[in-house]
Every structure is written in C-alpha cells, then in structure tokens.
mmCIF file of N, CA and C in Angstrom:
data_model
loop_
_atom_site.group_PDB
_atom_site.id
_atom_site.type_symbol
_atom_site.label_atom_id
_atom_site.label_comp_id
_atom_site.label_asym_id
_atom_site.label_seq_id
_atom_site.Cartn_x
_atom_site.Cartn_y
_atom_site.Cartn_z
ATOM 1 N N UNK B 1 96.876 90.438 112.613
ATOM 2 C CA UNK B 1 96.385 90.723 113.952
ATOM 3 C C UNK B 1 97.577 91.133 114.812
ATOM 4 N N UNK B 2 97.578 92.054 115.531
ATOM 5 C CA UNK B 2 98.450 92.655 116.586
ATOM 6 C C UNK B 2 97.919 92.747 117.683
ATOM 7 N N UNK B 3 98.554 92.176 118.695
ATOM 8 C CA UNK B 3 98.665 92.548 120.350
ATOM 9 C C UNK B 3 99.229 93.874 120.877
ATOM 10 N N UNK B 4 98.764 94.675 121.374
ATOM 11 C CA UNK B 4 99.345 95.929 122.024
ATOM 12 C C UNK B 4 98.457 96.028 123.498
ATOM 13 N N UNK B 5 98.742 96.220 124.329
ATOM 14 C CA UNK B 5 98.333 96.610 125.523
ATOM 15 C C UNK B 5 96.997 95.537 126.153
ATOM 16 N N UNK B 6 97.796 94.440 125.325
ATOM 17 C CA UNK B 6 96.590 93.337 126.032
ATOM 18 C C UNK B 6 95.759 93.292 125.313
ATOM 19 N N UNK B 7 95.406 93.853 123.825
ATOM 20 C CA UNK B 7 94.369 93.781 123.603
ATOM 21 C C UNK B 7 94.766 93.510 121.682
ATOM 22 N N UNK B 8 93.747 93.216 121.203
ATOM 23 C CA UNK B 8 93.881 92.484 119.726
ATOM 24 C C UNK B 8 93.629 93.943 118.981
ATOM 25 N N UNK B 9 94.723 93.669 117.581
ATOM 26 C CA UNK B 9 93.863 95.040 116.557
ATOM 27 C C UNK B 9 94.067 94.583 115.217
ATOM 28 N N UNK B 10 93.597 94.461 114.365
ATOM 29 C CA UNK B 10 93.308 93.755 113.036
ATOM 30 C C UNK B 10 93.635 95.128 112.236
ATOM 31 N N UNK B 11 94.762 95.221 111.121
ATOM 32 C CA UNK B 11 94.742 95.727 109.922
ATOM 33 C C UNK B 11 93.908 95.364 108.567
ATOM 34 N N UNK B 12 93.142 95.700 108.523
ATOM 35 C CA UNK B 12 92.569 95.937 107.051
ATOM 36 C C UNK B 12 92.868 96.311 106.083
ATOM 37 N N UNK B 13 92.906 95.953 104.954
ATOM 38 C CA UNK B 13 93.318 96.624 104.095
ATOM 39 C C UNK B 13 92.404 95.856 103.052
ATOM 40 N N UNK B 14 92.120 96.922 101.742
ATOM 41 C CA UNK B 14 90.763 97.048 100.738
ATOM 42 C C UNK B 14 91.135 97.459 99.578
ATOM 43 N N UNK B 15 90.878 96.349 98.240
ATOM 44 C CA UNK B 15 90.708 97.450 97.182
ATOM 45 C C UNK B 15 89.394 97.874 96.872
ATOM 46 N N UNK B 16 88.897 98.857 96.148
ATOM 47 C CA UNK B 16 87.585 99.669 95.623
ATOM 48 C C UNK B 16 87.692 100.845 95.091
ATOM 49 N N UNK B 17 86.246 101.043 94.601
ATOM 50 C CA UNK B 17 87.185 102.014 93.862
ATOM 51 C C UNK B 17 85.555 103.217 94.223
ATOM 52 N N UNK B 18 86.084 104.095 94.312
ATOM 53 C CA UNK B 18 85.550 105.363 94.999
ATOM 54 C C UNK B 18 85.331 106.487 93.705
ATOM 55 N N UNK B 19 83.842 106.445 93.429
ATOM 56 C CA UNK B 19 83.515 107.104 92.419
ATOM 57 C C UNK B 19 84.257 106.024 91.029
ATOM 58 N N UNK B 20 84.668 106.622 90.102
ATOM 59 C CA UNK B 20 85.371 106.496 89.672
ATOM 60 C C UNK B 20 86.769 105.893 89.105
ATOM 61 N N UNK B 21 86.950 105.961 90.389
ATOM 62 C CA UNK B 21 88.800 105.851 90.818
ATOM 63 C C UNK B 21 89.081 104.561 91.701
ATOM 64 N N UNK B 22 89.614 103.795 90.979
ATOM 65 C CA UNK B 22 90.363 102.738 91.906
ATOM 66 C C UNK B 22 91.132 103.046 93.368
ATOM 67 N N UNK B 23 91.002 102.697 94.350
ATOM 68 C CA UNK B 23 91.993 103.131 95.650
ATOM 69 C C UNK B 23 91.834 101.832 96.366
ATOM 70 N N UNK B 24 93.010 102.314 97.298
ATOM 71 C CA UNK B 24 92.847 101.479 98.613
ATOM 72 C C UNK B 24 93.177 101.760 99.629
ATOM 73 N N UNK B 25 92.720 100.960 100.688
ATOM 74 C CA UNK B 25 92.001 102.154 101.758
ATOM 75 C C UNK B 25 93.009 100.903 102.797
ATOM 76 N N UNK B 26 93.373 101.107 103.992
ATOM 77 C CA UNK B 26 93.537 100.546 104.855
ATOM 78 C C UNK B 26 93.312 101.232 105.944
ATOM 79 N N UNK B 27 92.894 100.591 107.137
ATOM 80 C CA UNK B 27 92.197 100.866 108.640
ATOM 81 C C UNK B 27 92.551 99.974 109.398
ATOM 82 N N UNK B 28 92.303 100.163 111.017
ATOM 83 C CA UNK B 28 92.612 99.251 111.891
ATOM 84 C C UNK B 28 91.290 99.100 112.632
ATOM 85 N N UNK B 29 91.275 97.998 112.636
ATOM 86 C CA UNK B 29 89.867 97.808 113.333
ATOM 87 C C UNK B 29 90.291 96.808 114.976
ATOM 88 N N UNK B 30 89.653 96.953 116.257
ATOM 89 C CA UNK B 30 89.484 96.931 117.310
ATOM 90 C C UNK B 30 89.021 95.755 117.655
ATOM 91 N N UNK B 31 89.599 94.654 118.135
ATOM 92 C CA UNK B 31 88.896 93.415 118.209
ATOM 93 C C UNK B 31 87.838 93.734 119.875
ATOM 94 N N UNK B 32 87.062 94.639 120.014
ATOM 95 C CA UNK B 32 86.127 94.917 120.899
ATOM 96 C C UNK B 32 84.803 95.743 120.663
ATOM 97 N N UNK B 33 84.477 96.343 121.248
ATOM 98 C CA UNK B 33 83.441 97.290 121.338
ATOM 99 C C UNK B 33 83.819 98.830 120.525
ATOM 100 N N UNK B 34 82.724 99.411 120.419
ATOM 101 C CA UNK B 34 83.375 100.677 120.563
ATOM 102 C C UNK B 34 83.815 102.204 120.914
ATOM 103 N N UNK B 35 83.082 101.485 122.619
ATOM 104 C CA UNK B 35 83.563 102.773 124.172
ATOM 105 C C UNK B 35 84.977 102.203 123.814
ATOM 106 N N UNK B 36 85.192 100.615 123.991
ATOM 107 C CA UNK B 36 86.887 100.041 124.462
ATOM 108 C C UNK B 36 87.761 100.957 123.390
ATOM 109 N N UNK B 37 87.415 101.038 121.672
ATOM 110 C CA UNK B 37 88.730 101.571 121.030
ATOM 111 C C UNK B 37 88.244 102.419 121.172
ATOM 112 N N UNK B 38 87.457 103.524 121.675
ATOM 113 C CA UNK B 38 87.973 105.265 121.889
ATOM 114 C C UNK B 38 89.220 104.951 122.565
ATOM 115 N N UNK B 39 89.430 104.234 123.629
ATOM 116 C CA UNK B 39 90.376 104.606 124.355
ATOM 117 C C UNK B 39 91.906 104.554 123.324
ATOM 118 N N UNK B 40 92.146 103.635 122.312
ATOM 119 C CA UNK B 40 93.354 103.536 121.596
ATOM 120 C C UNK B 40 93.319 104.678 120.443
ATOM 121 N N UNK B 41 94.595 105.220 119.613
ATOM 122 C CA UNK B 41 94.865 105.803 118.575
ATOM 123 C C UNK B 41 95.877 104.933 117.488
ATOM 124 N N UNK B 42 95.419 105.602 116.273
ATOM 125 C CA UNK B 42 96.598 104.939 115.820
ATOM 126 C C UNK B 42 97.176 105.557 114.954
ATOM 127 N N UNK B 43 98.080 105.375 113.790
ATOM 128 C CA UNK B 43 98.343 106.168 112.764
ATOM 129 C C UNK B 43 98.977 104.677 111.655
ATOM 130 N N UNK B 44 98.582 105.064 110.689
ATOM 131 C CA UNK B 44 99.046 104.398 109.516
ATOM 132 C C UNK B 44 100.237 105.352 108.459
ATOM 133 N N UNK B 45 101.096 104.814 107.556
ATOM 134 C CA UNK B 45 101.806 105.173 106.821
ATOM 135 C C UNK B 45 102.458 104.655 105.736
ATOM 136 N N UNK B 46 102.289 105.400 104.521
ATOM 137 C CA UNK B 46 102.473 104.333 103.462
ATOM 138 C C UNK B 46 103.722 105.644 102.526
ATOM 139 N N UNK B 47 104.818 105.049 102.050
ATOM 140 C CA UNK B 47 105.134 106.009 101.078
ATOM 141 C C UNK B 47 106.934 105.728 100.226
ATOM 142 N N UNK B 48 107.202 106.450 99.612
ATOM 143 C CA UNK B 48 108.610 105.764 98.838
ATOM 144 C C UNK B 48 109.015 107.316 98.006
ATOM 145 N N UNK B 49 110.307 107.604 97.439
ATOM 146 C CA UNK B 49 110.919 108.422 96.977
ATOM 147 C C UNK B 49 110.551 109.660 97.296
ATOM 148 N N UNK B 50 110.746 109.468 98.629
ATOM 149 C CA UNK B 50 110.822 110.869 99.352
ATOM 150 C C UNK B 50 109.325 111.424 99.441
ATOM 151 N N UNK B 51 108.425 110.388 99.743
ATOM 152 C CA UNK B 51 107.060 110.760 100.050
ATOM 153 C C UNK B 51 106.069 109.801 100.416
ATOM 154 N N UNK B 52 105.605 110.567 101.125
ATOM 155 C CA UNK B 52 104.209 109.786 102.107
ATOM 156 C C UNK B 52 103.333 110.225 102.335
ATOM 157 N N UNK B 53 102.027 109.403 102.716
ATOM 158 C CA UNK B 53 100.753 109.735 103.187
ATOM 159 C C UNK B 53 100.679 109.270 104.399
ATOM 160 N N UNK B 54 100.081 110.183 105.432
ATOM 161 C CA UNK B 54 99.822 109.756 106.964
ATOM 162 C C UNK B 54 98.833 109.958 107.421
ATOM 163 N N UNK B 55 97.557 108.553 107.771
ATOM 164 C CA UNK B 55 96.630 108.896 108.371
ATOM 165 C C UNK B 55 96.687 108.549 110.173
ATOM 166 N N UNK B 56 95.390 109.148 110.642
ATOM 167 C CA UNK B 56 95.733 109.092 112.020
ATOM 168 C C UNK B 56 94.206 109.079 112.451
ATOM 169 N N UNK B 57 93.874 108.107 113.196
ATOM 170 C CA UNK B 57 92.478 107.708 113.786
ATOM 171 C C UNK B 57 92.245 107.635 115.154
ATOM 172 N N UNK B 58 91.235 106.446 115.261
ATOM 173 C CA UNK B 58 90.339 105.694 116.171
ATOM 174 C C UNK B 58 90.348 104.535 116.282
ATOM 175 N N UNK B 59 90.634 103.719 116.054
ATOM 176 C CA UNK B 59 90.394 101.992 115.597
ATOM 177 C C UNK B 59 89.144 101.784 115.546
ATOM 178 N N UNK B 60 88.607 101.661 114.392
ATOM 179 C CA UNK B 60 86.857 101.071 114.681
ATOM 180 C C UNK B 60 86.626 99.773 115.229
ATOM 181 N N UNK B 61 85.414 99.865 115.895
ATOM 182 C CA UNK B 61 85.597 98.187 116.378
ATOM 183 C C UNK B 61 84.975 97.423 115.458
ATOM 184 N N UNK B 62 85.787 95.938 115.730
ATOM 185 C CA UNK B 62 85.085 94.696 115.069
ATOM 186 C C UNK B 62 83.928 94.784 114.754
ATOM 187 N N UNK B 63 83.429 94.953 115.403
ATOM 188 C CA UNK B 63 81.501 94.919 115.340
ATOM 189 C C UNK B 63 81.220 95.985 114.333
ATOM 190 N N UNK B 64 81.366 96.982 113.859
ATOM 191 C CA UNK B 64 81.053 97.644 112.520
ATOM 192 C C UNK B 64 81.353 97.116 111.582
ATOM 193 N N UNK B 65 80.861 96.814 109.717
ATOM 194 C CA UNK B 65 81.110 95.832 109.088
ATOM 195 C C UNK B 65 82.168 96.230 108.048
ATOM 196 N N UNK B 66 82.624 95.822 107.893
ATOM 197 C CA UNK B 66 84.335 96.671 106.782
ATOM 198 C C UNK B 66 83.667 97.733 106.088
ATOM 199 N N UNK B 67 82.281 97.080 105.300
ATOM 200 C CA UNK B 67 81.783 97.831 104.424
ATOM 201 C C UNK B 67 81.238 99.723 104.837
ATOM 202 N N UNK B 68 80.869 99.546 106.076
ATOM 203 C CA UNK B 68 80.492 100.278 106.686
ATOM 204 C C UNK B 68 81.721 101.686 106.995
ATOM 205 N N UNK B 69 82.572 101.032 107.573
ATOM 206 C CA UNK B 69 84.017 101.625 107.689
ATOM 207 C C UNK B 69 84.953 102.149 106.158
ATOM 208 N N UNK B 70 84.636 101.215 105.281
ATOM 209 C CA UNK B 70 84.805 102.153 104.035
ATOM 210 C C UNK B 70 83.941 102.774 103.005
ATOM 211 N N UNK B 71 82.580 102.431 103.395
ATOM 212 C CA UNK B 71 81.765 103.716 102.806
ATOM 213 C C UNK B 71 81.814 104.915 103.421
ATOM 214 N N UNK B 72 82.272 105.105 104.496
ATOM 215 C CA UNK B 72 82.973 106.252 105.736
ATOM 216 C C UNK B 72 84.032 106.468 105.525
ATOM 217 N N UNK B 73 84.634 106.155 104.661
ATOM 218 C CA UNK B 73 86.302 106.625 104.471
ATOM 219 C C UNK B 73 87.231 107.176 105.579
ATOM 220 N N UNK B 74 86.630 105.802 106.731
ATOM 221 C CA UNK B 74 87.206 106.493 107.949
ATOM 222 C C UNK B 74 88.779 105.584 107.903
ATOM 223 N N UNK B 75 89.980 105.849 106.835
ATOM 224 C CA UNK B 75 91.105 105.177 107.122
ATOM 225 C C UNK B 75 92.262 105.834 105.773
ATOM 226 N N UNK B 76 93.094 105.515 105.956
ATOM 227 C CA UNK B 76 94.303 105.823 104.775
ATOM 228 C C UNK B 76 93.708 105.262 103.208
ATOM 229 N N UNK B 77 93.562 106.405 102.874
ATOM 230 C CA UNK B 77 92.935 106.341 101.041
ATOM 231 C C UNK B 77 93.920 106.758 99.783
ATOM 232 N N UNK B 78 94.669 105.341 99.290
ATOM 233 C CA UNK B 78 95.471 105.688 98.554
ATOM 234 C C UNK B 78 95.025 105.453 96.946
ATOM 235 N N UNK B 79 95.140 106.575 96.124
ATOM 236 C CA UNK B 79 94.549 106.345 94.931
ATOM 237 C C UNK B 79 95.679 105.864 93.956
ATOM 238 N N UNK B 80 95.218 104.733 93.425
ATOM 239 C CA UNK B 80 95.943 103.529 92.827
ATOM 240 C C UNK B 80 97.353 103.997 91.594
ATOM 241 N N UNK B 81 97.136 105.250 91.462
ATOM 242 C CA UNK B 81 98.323 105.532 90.748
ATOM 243 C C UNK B 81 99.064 106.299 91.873
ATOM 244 N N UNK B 82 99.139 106.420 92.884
ATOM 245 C CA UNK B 82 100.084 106.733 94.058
ATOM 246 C C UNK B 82 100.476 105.794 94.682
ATOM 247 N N UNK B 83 99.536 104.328 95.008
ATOM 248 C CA UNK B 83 100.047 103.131 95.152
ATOM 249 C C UNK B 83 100.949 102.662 94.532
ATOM 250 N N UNK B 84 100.999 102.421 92.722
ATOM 251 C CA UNK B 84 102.049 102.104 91.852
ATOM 252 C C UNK B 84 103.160 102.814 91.954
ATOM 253 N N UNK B 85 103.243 104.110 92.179
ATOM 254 C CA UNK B 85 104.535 104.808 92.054
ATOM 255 C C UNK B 85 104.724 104.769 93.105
ATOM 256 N N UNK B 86 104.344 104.522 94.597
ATOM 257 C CA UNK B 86 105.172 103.906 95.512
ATOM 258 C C UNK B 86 105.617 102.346 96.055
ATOM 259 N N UNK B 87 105.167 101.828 95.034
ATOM 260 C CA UNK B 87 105.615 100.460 94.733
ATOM 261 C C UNK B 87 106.614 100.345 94.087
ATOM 262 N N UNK B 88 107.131 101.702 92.980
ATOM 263 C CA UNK B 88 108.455 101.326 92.644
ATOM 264 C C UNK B 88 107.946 100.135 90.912
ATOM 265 N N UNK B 89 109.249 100.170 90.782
ATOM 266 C CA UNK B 89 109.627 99.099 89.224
ATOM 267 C C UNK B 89 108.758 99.685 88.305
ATOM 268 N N UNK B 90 108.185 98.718 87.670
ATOM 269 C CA UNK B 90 107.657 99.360 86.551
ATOM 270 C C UNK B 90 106.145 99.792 86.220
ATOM 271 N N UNK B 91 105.712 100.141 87.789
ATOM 272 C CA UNK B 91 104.326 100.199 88.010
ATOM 273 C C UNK B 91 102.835 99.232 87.652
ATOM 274 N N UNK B 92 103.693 97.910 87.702
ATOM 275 C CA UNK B 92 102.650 97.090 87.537
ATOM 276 C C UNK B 92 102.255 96.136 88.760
ATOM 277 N N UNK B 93 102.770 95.986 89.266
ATOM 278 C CA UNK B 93 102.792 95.189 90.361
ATOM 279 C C UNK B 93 102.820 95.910 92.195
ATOM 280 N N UNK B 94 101.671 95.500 93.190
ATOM 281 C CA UNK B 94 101.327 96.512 94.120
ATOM 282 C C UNK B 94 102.239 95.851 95.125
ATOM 283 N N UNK B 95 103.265 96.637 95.692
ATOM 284 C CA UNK B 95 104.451 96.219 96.422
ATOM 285 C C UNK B 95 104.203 97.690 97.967
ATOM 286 N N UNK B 96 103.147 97.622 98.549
ATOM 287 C CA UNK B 96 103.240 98.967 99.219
ATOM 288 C C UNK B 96 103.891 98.209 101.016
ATOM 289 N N UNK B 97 104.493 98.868 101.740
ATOM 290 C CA UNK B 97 104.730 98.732 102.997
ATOM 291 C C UNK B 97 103.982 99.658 103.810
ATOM 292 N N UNK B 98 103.153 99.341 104.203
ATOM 293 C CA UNK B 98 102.056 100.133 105.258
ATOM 294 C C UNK B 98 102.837 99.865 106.582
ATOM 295 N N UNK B 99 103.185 101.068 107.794
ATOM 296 C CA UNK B 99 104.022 101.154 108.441
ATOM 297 C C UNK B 99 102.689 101.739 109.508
ATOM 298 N N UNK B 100 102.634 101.515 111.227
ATOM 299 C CA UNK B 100 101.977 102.610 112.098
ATOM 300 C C UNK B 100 102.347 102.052 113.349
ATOM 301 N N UNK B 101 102.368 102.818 114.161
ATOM 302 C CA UNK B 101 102.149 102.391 115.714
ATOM 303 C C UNK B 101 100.517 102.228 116.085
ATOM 304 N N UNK B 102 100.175 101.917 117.213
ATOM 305 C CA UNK B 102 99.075 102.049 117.912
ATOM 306 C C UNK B 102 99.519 102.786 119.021
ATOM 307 N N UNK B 103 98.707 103.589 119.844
ATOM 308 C CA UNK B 103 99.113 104.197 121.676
ATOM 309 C C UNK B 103 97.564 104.418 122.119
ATOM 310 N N UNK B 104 97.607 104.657 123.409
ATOM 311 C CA UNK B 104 96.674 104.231 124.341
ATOM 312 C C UNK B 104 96.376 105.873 124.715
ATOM 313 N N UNK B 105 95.567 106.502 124.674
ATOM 314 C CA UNK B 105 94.752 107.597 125.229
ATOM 315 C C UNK B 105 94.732 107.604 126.438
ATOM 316 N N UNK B 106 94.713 108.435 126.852
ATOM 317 C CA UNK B 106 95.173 108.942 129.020
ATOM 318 C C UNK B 106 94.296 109.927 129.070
#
C-alpha cells in the first residue's frame, strides 16, 4: 500500500496464465471510487540486461474485483519466460523489481 497525495494505492500483482501462457500481470488499484482515480496516473516498470517493459494507466478502483481487472488486461503483462530472464541466475527462481511513480492529473 502507498500514500501519495493523501490518498491510498495498492499494487497488485498476479500469476495466470492467459490462453495458454503463464504471465503476470501487475496493476495499481485505487483505494476509492472510480470518478476519484480518473483523477491519478501511473506507470509501472519491470526489466534487467538492458531491457524493459513499461506500462502506463488509470488506477482502477478498489471496488472492481482483481478478477475483473485482469480478465481486462488492464495492467503490465509479463509473459513468464521474460519474467525469468529478467530475474537473472539460472532462470528458476522469480526475482522481478517492479519500479513506477504515481502523478495526479490537472
């Protein structure tokens, strides 16, 4: 849970697997409504040897149910052999650093 501008924002993060394919998805979800997170943005970032993935949103709010938010693939979707090789060693073990700011819409 993070405080920014007075207000609460919960990182998520999910494994599942989409079709097929193992991934994982992380999002930020809005400890409010959701007129209140239009007003915030955010961006997530995950990556290692000279590479990354960058997503960039909305914060969904609390009140939508995780499940809901990732049958919408509304967040950073990393497919599990891009997870391992940015985890580094010997690709067995999930070591990722998910990095983002939040900012406030004007």
């Amino acid at each position: 849970v993070f405080n920014c501008f007075g207000r609460q924002f919960c990182l998520h993060f999910e494994a599942f697997q989409l079709g097929m394919a193992p991934v994982y998805m992380a999002f930020l979800r809005f400890m409010g409504d959701e007129n209140e997170a239009k007003k915030f943005s955010y961006s997530l970032e995950v990556g290692a040897h000279g590479r990354k993935l960058t997503w960039q949103g909305i914060p969904r709010s609390i009140r939508d149910s995780h499940r809901k938010v990732r049958d919408s693939q509304d967040g950073l979707i990393i497919p599990r052999n891009l997870a391992l090789y940015f985890s580094g060693g010997d690709r067995q073990e999930l070591k990722l650093r998910v990095t983002g700011r939040i900012w406030k819409e004007e």
